[in-house]
């Protein structure tokens, strides 16, 4: 029980905040009589009850937080957020099955952006706002997990980014709170800036709020089936969306460090530099390919939409302005790579993260160097910091789990009756938290509504596994963990 007590206390606080947010979403629409308002009220009440129950179960002194309690904190709280986040959809929409509500919630909280809802424009405004808000909350949760939790749990090579806030010792509790507040303030500031930018450039205030939440969180939920394509007549809005998605793909700790030191540390980071290069090269190559295929397509608008969709995919946001599956085979191959790569660690994006590719390239070069000079010494450094063997091993283990998970989930989805393209790309988009996949069913012009319940549950597990960096959830589900 001592190991569970920290997670119960955190879960109690989380459920209370979740309930407050559900009630706050109702405030702007208090004069309206929607079933969605009843759904939000019932859901908020359930969360309040859960908060009280969890608080009573977690009474008592909290021991020093070790790795096992932190596994409990991570998995239990993310699971609760997904389960209770589904309640407003389940209670607030007619004919919404709980599996569908759970899929929408998991996709939102993990900032994946896949959806089972068709006719999004007909969804009551309170639920549209809730749908966007859960992505925004999931985004800040992902950042804090990457900064403070994953380095402590030694998962996926994240020890490379270990700071004082990652120690989780008694003496560092104040430091953890300070870093969290600083990141939270930057996150809120960027969100407010995005709201004002979108509003000034022509969105309605409601659309601006929703899209700011999901853009900054690199989540991808929109207020229309057309996604960001509903604003194609305003290229300035498309560029603003690209900018804020790109900002969401940069480590938030670098924003904090840059503000504190008053130096542009963001641009000196190796991972961010690679991020710039990947976006620039992908955008230019796809634009030139589209011109080569159709010589009448070299225009500023084509470049704009290419840049937007490249940034959307590499940051795993999932917005789309056009059906990019119609651009040809070369862009699809590039997008498939971008889905896997993701943006930077410590950002709101999903994917493998660019720093792991950089670490694996270090391993490859070291192997080549030692083949030529067996007795030579090869310096392992990343961002002018030494890289330990443990960090490289954890990164390799992470990539191995990605490949194994890709195989297992793709095979499992094919057994539910899905075609190979849908099975493979839906697995990629779920594990990497991207959103849309390829093909007629789950491509940028479709959604996941026609999938069976088993397939949706499998994808829920895949989305959560990808967001928790694979090993955190696998260790939690391991029988050995419970004997530990």
XYZ file of C-alpha atoms in Angstrom:
484
model
C 0.000 0.000 0.000
C 2.927 2.336 0.695
C 4.032 2.044 -2.939
C 0.509 2.906 -4.109
C -0.015 5.847 -1.757
C 1.799 8.481 -3.887
C -0.145 7.470 -6.998
C -3.463 7.591 -5.103
C -2.698 11.075 -3.782
C -1.703 12.324 -7.225
C -4.754 10.629 -8.790
C -7.020 12.320 -6.226
C -5.627 15.732 -7.164
C -5.805 14.873 -10.896
C -9.469 13.861 -10.680
C -10.302 17.055 -8.783
C -8.632 19.210 -11.454
C -10.372 17.146 -14.178
C -13.742 17.813 -12.509
C -13.036 21.547 -12.214
C -12.204 21.666 -15.932
C -15.424 19.870 -16.830
C -17.431 22.426 -14.836
C -15.456 25.345 -16.320
C -16.202 24.148 -19.858
C -19.906 24.540 -19.015
C -19.586 28.206 -17.986
C -19.502 29.842 -21.476
C -22.584 27.819 -22.486
C -24.602 28.117 -19.261
C -27.541 29.682 -21.138
C -27.821 26.703 -23.519
C -29.770 23.520 -22.848
C -27.710 20.756 -24.429
C -27.567 17.132 -23.435
C -23.821 17.732 -23.505
C -24.182 20.062 -20.499
C -25.824 17.273 -18.511
C -23.067 14.912 -19.634
C -20.363 17.288 -18.431
C -22.109 17.802 -15.090
C -22.528 14.068 -14.492
C -18.919 13.428 -15.542
C -17.598 16.184 -13.269
C -19.597 14.775 -10.367
C -18.161 11.296 -10.983
C -14.641 12.763 -10.941
C -15.351 14.564 -7.644
C -16.513 11.295 -6.073
C -13.438 9.512 -7.426
C -11.223 12.260 -6.041
C -12.690 11.850 -2.545
C -12.427 8.048 -2.649
C -8.821 8.154 -3.838
C -7.928 10.751 -1.225
C -9.304 8.508 1.536
C -7.473 5.460 0.173
C -4.213 7.400 -0.031
C -4.293 8.793 3.502
C -1.092 8.626 5.478
C 2.505 9.723 5.190
C 4.099 9.406 1.757
C 7.429 7.565 1.759
C 10.362 8.707 -0.331
C 9.345 8.279 -3.942
C 11.238 5.436 -5.618
C 11.003 4.024 -9.113
C 8.167 1.559 -8.415
C 5.775 4.218 -7.006
C 6.585 6.425 -10.010
C 5.536 3.625 -12.371
C 2.241 3.515 -10.482
C 1.869 7.304 -10.650
C 2.543 7.404 -14.396
C 0.344 4.539 -15.581
C -2.554 4.877 -13.115
C -2.984 8.599 -13.669
C -2.788 8.435 -17.455
C -5.246 5.546 -17.415
C -7.677 7.454 -15.174
C -7.447 10.573 -17.345
C -8.345 8.522 -20.420
C -11.231 6.663 -18.749
C -12.854 9.698 -17.129
C -12.148 11.899 -20.128
C -14.476 9.621 -22.093
C -17.462 10.255 -19.793
C -18.572 13.635 -21.294
C -18.700 12.033 -24.763
C -20.543 8.964 -23.475
C -23.130 10.882 -21.446
C -23.334 13.917 -23.720
C -23.803 12.434 -27.196
C -26.677 10.335 -28.490
C -25.808 6.769 -29.527
C -22.181 7.107 -28.418
C -20.886 3.714 -27.327
C -18.382 3.721 -24.489
C -15.700 2.126 -26.695
C -16.051 5.030 -29.134
C -16.007 7.571 -26.296
C -12.909 5.890 -24.854
C -11.170 5.957 -28.253
C -11.872 9.684 -28.617
C -10.644 10.339 -25.080
C -7.451 8.271 -25.372
C -6.690 9.909 -28.705
C -7.207 13.308 -27.098
C -5.274 12.798 -23.866
C -2.337 11.223 -25.733
C -2.521 14.083 -28.298
C -2.828 11.549 -31.116
C -5.706 13.271 -32.895
C -7.385 10.227 -34.456
C -11.166 10.503 -34.305
C -14.243 8.330 -34.677
C -16.605 11.328 -34.958
C -18.116 12.227 -38.329
C -19.928 15.511 -38.797
C -17.770 17.299 -36.232
C -19.514 20.582 -37.058
C -22.717 19.145 -35.519
C -21.088 18.314 -32.178
C -22.365 20.646 -29.395
C -19.864 23.448 -28.661
C -19.272 22.373 -25.010
C -18.041 18.964 -26.159
C -15.927 20.480 -28.925
C -14.253 22.643 -26.294
C -13.806 19.646 -23.960
C -12.360 17.671 -26.847
C -9.761 20.377 -27.464
C -9.077 20.912 -23.763
C -8.143 17.272 -23.097
C -5.486 17.543 -25.803
C -4.157 20.732 -24.258
C -3.933 19.090 -20.826
C -2.365 15.980 -22.369
C 0.253 18.193 -24.008
C 1.493 19.758 -20.765
C 1.373 16.322 -19.127
C 3.648 14.909 -21.826
C 6.175 17.724 -21.344
C 6.343 17.303 -17.574
C 6.636 13.530 -17.914
C 9.559 13.905 -20.341
C 11.334 16.425 -18.106
C 10.827 14.932 -14.639
C 9.532 11.357 -14.782
C 11.089 9.456 -17.698
C 14.702 10.448 -16.909
C 14.134 9.210 -13.340
C 12.695 5.909 -14.598
C 15.671 5.508 -16.974
C 13.380 4.811 -19.926
C 14.324 5.078 -23.574
C 17.589 6.949 -23.112
C 15.871 9.871 -21.401
C 18.628 10.007 -18.766
C 20.457 12.107 -21.337
C 18.099 14.947 -20.380
C 18.295 14.376 -16.629
C 18.323 17.597 -14.627
C 17.928 18.491 -10.986
C 14.170 18.249 -11.514
C 14.533 14.598 -12.502
C 16.111 13.421 -9.252
C 12.878 12.970 -7.264
C 14.693 13.072 -3.932
C 13.326 14.788 -0.842
C 15.616 17.794 -1.341
C 14.556 18.311 -4.958
C 10.784 18.522 -4.463
C 10.855 22.329 -4.486
C 12.993 22.262 -7.632
C 10.500 19.974 -9.387
C 7.663 22.352 -8.529
C 9.619 25.384 -9.732
C 10.510 23.827 -13.090
C 6.927 22.620 -13.555
C 5.546 26.102 -12.909
C 8.014 27.693 -15.311
C 7.160 25.229 -18.078
C 3.460 25.679 -17.363
C 3.727 29.462 -17.647
C 5.539 29.202 -20.993
C 2.907 26.715 -22.210
C 0.061 29.037 -21.201
C 1.790 32.088 -22.716
C 2.291 30.356 -26.088
C -1.350 29.191 -26.016
C -2.630 32.725 -25.377
C -0.396 34.036 -28.167
C -1.817 31.381 -30.517
C -5.414 32.292 -29.592
C -4.811 35.975 -30.296
C -2.928 35.253 -33.527
C -5.635 32.978 -34.916
C -8.374 35.401 -33.877
C -6.671 38.435 -35.414
C -6.025 36.535 -38.666
C -9.696 35.682 -39.181
C -10.853 32.739 -37.061
C -13.909 33.117 -34.866
C -12.954 33.362 -31.194
C -14.363 29.874 -30.529
C -12.358 28.362 -33.392
C -9.264 30.289 -32.290
C -9.464 28.879 -28.756
C -10.029 25.306 -29.935
C -7.283 25.360 -32.547
C -4.830 27.108 -30.240
C -5.331 24.348 -27.650
C -4.781 21.565 -30.167
C -2.030 23.283 -32.171
C 0.199 24.123 -29.211
C -0.383 20.609 -27.838
C 0.369 19.196 -31.336
C -2.832 17.196 -30.965
C -4.754 17.878 -34.169
C -8.410 17.960 -33.113
C -10.346 20.491 -35.174
C -13.862 21.924 -35.207
C -14.574 20.623 -38.709
C -14.275 17.418 -40.708
C -12.119 19.455 -43.100
C -9.519 19.885 -40.328
C -7.336 22.971 -40.923
C -8.438 22.865 -44.576
C -11.480 24.935 -43.593
C -9.089 27.927 -43.493
C -7.414 27.313 -46.860
C -8.680 30.642 -48.182
C -6.469 32.419 -45.608
C -2.846 31.399 -46.167
C -1.777 33.593 -43.250
C -3.724 31.297 -40.925
C -2.082 28.237 -42.462
C 1.366 29.756 -41.820
C 0.367 30.673 -38.255
C -0.706 27.070 -37.690
C 2.641 25.861 -39.037
C 4.510 28.226 -36.714
C 2.742 27.137 -33.526
C 2.961 23.445 -34.406
C 6.679 23.925 -34.980
C 7.021 25.673 -31.629
C 5.205 22.766 -30.005
C 7.859 20.427 -31.409
C 10.712 22.197 -29.577
C 11.733 21.198 -26.000
C 9.922 23.461 -23.558
C 12.782 23.314 -21.090
C 14.855 25.155 -23.716
C 12.278 27.961 -23.768
C 12.575 28.250 -19.995
C 16.383 28.143 -20.100
C 16.495 30.757 -22.874
C 14.244 33.127 -20.932
C 16.244 32.699 -17.724
C 19.655 33.155 -19.373
C 18.411 35.737 -21.906
C 20.283 33.810 -24.593
C 18.853 31.947 -27.648
C 19.736 28.495 -26.301
C 16.978 26.972 -28.429
C 19.013 27.387 -31.605
C 22.200 25.911 -30.105
C 20.631 22.541 -29.293
C 21.662 19.669 -31.608
C 18.176 18.188 -31.621
C 16.519 21.482 -32.578
C 19.071 22.078 -35.331
C 18.249 18.657 -36.807
C 14.533 19.458 -36.465
C 14.997 22.617 -38.560
C 16.916 20.672 -41.213
C 14.367 17.844 -41.412
C 11.467 20.275 -41.882
C 13.333 22.415 -44.437
C 14.635 19.514 -46.542
C 11.300 17.650 -46.484
C 9.318 20.753 -47.435
C 11.621 21.743 -50.303
C 11.951 18.218 -51.707
C 8.192 17.566 -51.690
C 7.473 20.994 -53.203
C 9.957 20.340 -56.024
C 8.527 16.861 -56.551
C 5.010 18.282 -56.904
C 6.347 20.813 -59.437
C 8.145 18.041 -61.342
C 4.942 15.977 -61.473
C 2.685 18.918 -62.334
C 4.534 21.967 -63.616
C 1.559 24.205 -62.935
C 1.779 23.486 -59.201
C 4.804 25.624 -58.315
C 3.203 28.464 -56.402
C 3.298 30.057 -52.973
C 0.058 28.260 -52.063
C 1.568 24.853 -52.916
C 4.662 25.661 -50.853
C 2.425 26.827 -47.978
C 0.340 23.646 -47.886
C 3.404 21.443 -48.266
C 5.139 23.168 -45.349
C 2.016 22.943 -43.181
C 1.489 19.234 -43.760
C 5.193 18.446 -43.281
C 5.231 20.276 -39.934
C 1.940 18.647 -38.960
C 3.270 15.142 -39.614
C 6.759 15.552 -38.109
C 5.311 17.112 -34.936
C 2.673 14.318 -34.959
C -0.099 16.932 -34.808
C -2.279 15.362 -37.478
C -3.867 18.481 -38.973
C -4.304 18.442 -42.750
C -5.117 21.150 -45.282
C -5.236 18.757 -48.241
C -5.433 15.025 -48.891
C -1.677 14.503 -49.136
C -2.145 10.862 -50.158
C -2.967 12.240 -53.625
C 0.424 13.960 -53.994
C 2.248 10.847 -55.166
C 4.357 8.029 -53.762
C 7.447 10.096 -52.899
C 5.648 12.414 -50.425
C 4.009 9.382 -48.779
C 7.391 7.736 -48.227
C 8.738 10.972 -46.718
C 5.657 11.314 -44.505
C 6.045 7.707 -43.336
C 9.584 8.511 -42.164
C 8.419 11.751 -40.535
C 5.716 9.832 -38.644
C 8.403 7.640 -37.108
C 10.908 10.394 -36.397
C 8.708 12.872 -34.565
C 10.204 16.136 -33.335
C 12.220 16.846 -30.181
C 12.235 15.187 -26.786
C 10.647 17.363 -24.099
C 8.105 18.725 -26.593
C 4.445 17.812 -27.041
C 5.135 15.718 -30.153
C 5.130 11.943 -30.395
C 7.270 9.639 -32.519
C 10.634 8.072 -31.768
C 12.157 11.564 -31.263
C 15.079 12.931 -33.235
C 17.622 12.626 -30.437
C 17.396 8.817 -30.597
C 18.347 8.864 -34.270
C 21.312 11.044 -33.340
C 22.334 8.622 -30.583
C 22.008 5.627 -32.898
C 24.167 7.407 -35.476
C 26.793 7.824 -32.726
C 26.631 4.075 -32.103
C 26.989 3.326 -35.804
C 29.970 5.654 -36.224
C 31.600 4.214 -33.132
C 31.209 0.694 -34.560
C 32.757 1.776 -37.864
C 35.607 3.570 -36.076
C 36.403 0.569 -33.887
C 36.357 -1.738 -36.910
C 39.160 0.365 -38.389
C 40.933 1.182 -35.105
C 40.145 -1.554 -32.515
C 42.322 0.021 -29.828
C 41.212 3.590 -30.522
C 39.088 5.727 -28.235
C 35.895 7.139 -29.704
C 34.399 10.096 -27.777
C 30.648 9.805 -27.190
C 29.234 13.282 -26.770
C 25.842 14.802 -27.385
C 25.280 18.544 -26.931
C 28.767 18.682 -25.401
C 27.763 16.152 -22.733
C 29.156 12.610 -22.400
C 26.812 9.784 -23.402
C 26.907 6.696 -21.193
C 26.549 3.095 -22.307
C 23.262 2.905 -20.377
C 21.747 5.734 -22.414
C 22.682 4.058 -25.702
C 21.368 0.681 -24.505
C 18.071 2.223 -23.399
C 17.685 3.953 -26.766
C 18.308 0.701 -28.623
C 15.804 -1.086 -26.365
C 13.242 1.623 -27.110
C 13.645 1.321 -30.886
C 13.479 -2.476 -30.590
C 10.175 -2.182 -28.680
C 8.815 0.145 -31.363
C 9.549 -2.450 -34.065
C 8.133 -5.354 -32.019
C 5.000 -3.350 -31.141
C 4.562 -2.365 -34.783
C 4.647 -6.010 -35.821
C 2.354 -7.274 -33.030
C -0.330 -4.596 -33.397
C -0.304 -4.737 -37.212
C -0.848 -8.511 -37.152
C -3.533 -8.190 -34.464
C -5.398 -5.524 -36.458
C -5.207 -7.605 -39.636
C -6.922 -10.428 -37.712
C -9.894 -8.083 -37.104
C -10.437 -7.942 -40.874
C -8.602 -4.754 -41.801
C -6.639 -4.563 -45.044
C -2.803 -4.492 -44.873
C -2.430 -0.752 -45.553
C -4.988 0.193 -42.901
C -3.561 -2.296 -40.377
C 0.010 -1.074 -40.819
C -0.595 2.666 -41.012
C -3.174 2.718 -38.213
C -0.600 0.985 -36.017
C 2.073 3.525 -36.974
C -0.214 6.474 -36.378
C -1.328 5.099 -32.991
C 2.111 4.108 -31.680
C 3.657 7.374 -32.872
C 0.610 9.463 -31.769
C 0.240 11.046 -35.202
C -3.498 11.007 -36.003
C -4.425 10.263 -39.622
C -2.851 7.397 -41.517
C -2.832 6.381 -45.176
C -5.516 4.811 -47.326
C -9.208 5.454 -47.942
C -10.385 4.471 -44.432
C -8.059 6.304 -42.031
C -6.331 8.739 -44.406
C -6.557 12.527 -43.990
C -9.920 12.450 -45.785
C -11.357 9.665 -43.578
C -11.502 8.638 -39.924
C -11.605 5.623 -37.616
C -15.381 5.344 -37.160
C -15.828 2.244 -39.357
C -13.307 0.162 -37.400
C -14.650 -2.599 -35.167
C -14.638 -2.408 -31.368
C -11.716 -4.808 -31.039
C -9.624 -2.738 -33.453
C -10.460 0.462 -31.554
C -9.478 -1.076 -28.217
C -6.202 -2.320 -29.690
C -5.474 1.170 -31.007
C -6.329 2.693 -27.610
C -3.676 0.458 -26.047
C -1.212 1.347 -28.816
C -1.788 5.102 -28.381
C -1.282 4.887 -24.624
C 1.776 2.666 -25.033
C 3.349 5.099 -27.496
C 2.678 8.101 -25.280
C 4.175 6.405 -22.194
C 7.336 5.541 -24.165
C 6.456 1.817 -24.422
C 8.566 0.466 -21.584
C 6.714 2.341 -18.822
C 3.447 0.561 -19.639
C 5.095 -2.781 -20.436
C 6.973 -2.787 -17.131
C 3.751 -1.913 -15.293
C 1.953 -4.844 -16.959
C 4.820 -7.260 -16.319
C 4.127 -9.953 -13.629
C 7.676 -9.450 -12.327
C 6.872 -5.801 -11.576
C 4.100 -6.840 -9.179
C 6.439 -9.285 -7.383
C 9.123 -6.603 -7.036
